Short mmCIF file of C-alpha atoms in Angstrom, two decimals:
data_model
loop_
_atom_site.label_atom_id
_atom_site.label_comp_id
_atom_site.label_asym_id
_atom_site.label_seq_id
_atom_site.Cartn_x
_atom_site.Cartn_y
_atom_site.Cartn_z
CA MET U 1 -14.48 -1.83 -1.40
CA THR U 2 -14.12 -0.26 -4.77
CA LYS U 3 -10.95 1.31 -6.09
CA GLU U 4 -12.61 4.74 -5.79
CA GLU U 5 -13.61 4.29 -2.25
CA LEU U 6 -10.17 3.14 -1.36
CA ILE U 7 -8.36 5.96 -2.96
CA ASP U 8 -10.75 8.64 -1.59
CA SER U 9 -10.84 7.36 2.00
CA HIS U 10 -7.23 6.31 2.65
CA GLU U 11 -3.72 7.62 2.59
CA LEU U 12 -1.85 5.51 -0.08
CA TYR U 13 1.89 4.89 0.60
CA PHE U 14 4.10 3.46 -2.08
CA ASP U 15 7.70 2.74 -2.82
CA ALA U 16 8.64 4.57 -6.00
CA ALA U 17 12.33 3.54 -5.79
CA GLU U 18 11.76 -0.19 -6.03
CA PRO U 19 10.38 -1.52 -9.45
CA ARG U 20 9.18 -4.79 -7.90
CA ASN U 21 6.81 -2.75 -5.80
CA ALA U 22 5.20 -1.01 -8.71
CA SER U 23 1.46 -0.58 -8.21
CA LEU U 24 1.52 -2.06 -4.76
CA TYR U 25 0.11 0.24 -1.91
CA LEU U 26 -0.14 0.41 1.74
CA CYS U 27 -3.55 1.99 2.48
CA LEU U 28 -4.57 3.48 5.86
CA PRO U 29 -7.11 5.92 7.06
CA SER U 30 -5.98 9.46 7.60
CA GLY U 31 -4.74 10.37 11.11
CA GLU U 32 -1.69 10.46 13.23
CA ASP U 33 -2.19 6.89 14.65
CA SER U 34 -2.40 5.54 11.18
CA ALA U 35 0.73 7.55 10.07
CA VAL U 36 2.66 6.10 12.98
CA LEU U 37 1.49 2.51 12.06
CA ALA U 38 2.49 3.22 8.38
CA ARG U 39 6.02 4.14 9.33
CA GLN U 40 6.28 1.05 11.55
CA LEU U 41 5.02 -1.22 8.80
CA ILE U 42 7.23 0.45 6.13
CA ALA U 43 10.27 -0.11 8.50
CA SER U 44 9.26 -3.68 8.91
CA LEU U 45 9.02 -4.14 5.05
CA CYS U 46 12.47 -2.49 4.76
CA ALA U 47 13.96 -4.84 7.29
CA ALA U 48 12.60 -7.83 5.31
CA GLY U 49 14.02 -6.49 2.05
CA LEU U 50 10.57 -5.73 0.60
CA TRP U 51 10.80 -1.96 0.52
CA SER U 52 13.69 0.28 -0.59
CA ALA U 53 15.64 2.62 1.65
CA ALA U 54 14.08 5.62 -0.16
CA PRO U 55 11.47 7.59 1.65
CA ALA U 56 8.01 6.37 1.13
CA LYS U 57 5.78 8.40 -1.16
CA GLN U 58 2.06 9.19 -0.78
CA VAL U 59 -0.67 9.89 -3.23
CA ALA U 60 -1.30 13.62 -3.00
CA ASP U 61 -4.94 14.83 -2.93
CA GLU U 62 -4.61 16.45 -6.32
CA GLN U 63 -3.47 13.15 -7.78
CA ARG U 64 -6.39 10.99 -6.48
CA ASP U 65 -8.58 11.39 -9.62
CA ALA U 66 -5.52 10.39 -11.88
CA TYR U 67 -4.97 7.41 -9.76
CA LYS U 68 -8.67 6.44 -9.98
CA ALA U 69 -8.54 6.71 -13.74
CA GLY U 70 -5.26 4.98 -14.29
CA LEU U 71 -5.13 2.09 -11.87
CA GLU U 72 -6.83 -1.21 -12.06
CA LEU U 73 -7.38 -2.83 -8.61
CA LEU U 74 -6.50 -6.57 -8.85
CA GLU U 75 -6.47 -7.56 -5.18
CA LEU U 76 -7.09 -5.92 -1.73
CA THR U 77 -6.21 -7.57 1.58
CA ARG U 78 -7.34 -6.22 4.85
CA PHE U 79 -5.56 -6.46 8.20
CA VAL U 80 -6.28 -4.99 11.72
CA TYR U 81 -3.36 -3.86 13.87
CA GLN U 82 -3.66 -1.93 17.15
CA GLY U 83 -7.30 -1.43 16.43
CA LEU U 84 -6.57 0.27 13.09
CA SER U 85 -7.84 -1.19 9.84
CA LEU U 86 -5.35 -1.19 7.00
CA HIS U 87 -5.29 -2.58 3.54
CA ILE U 88 -2.54 -3.54 1.07
CA ALA U 89 -3.55 -3.19 -2.62
CA ARG U 90 -2.21 -4.77 -5.64
CA CYS U 91 -3.03 -2.76 -8.66
CA ASP U 92 -1.90 -2.60 -12.29
CA HIS U 93 -1.12 0.39 -14.48
CA PRO U 94 -0.10 0.26 -18.03
CA LYS U 95 3.32 1.82 -17.23
CA PHE U 96 3.78 0.05 -13.79
CA PRO U 97 2.43 -3.49 -13.83
CA SER U 98 2.59 -5.26 -10.49
CA ASP U 99 4.75 -8.12 -9.51
CA ALA U 100 2.61 -11.23 -8.39
CA ASP U 101 5.69 -12.75 -6.45
CA ARG U 102 6.28 -9.50 -4.70
CA TRP U 103 2.68 -9.16 -3.81
CA ALA U 104 2.74 -12.57 -2.27
CA GLU U 105 5.77 -11.55 -0.16
CA TRP U 106 4.10 -8.42 0.96
CA GLN U 107 0.94 -10.37 2.03
CA HIS U 108 3.14 -12.77 4.02
CA ALA U 109 5.09 -9.95 5.75
CA VAL U 110 2.16 -7.84 6.57
CA ALA U 111 0.27 -10.90 7.92
CA ALA U 112 3.34 -11.71 10.11
CA PHE U 113 3.53 -8.04 11.35
CA ASP U 114 -0.18 -8.08 12.10
CA ALA U 115 0.17 -11.42 14.04
CA GLY U 116 2.78 -9.86 16.27
CA SER U 117 0.24 -7.48 17.75
#
């Protein structure tokens, strides 16, 4: 999947309050089931100390072109939970470089969350 396809076809959630989560995204298709799953997964990441207590942010439709132009997609990992496909994305941005150690922690936490289904 390309960066453009990911940004155009998914809701992208991010933690703007935690600098170690810079340019890391939780990506799910649009829909209420996906929104519920996103909230559950974010709560799980919060409980693990991997997401701040601040409300999650989402990339707004009018921001998608800017995200496509400004982000470099480094890694993308796919999971399936409750029949829904989700991705976590590690990107880089000149102002917001991602943290490789935090990325590894996210991968482990989301894999453990997924395994519990």
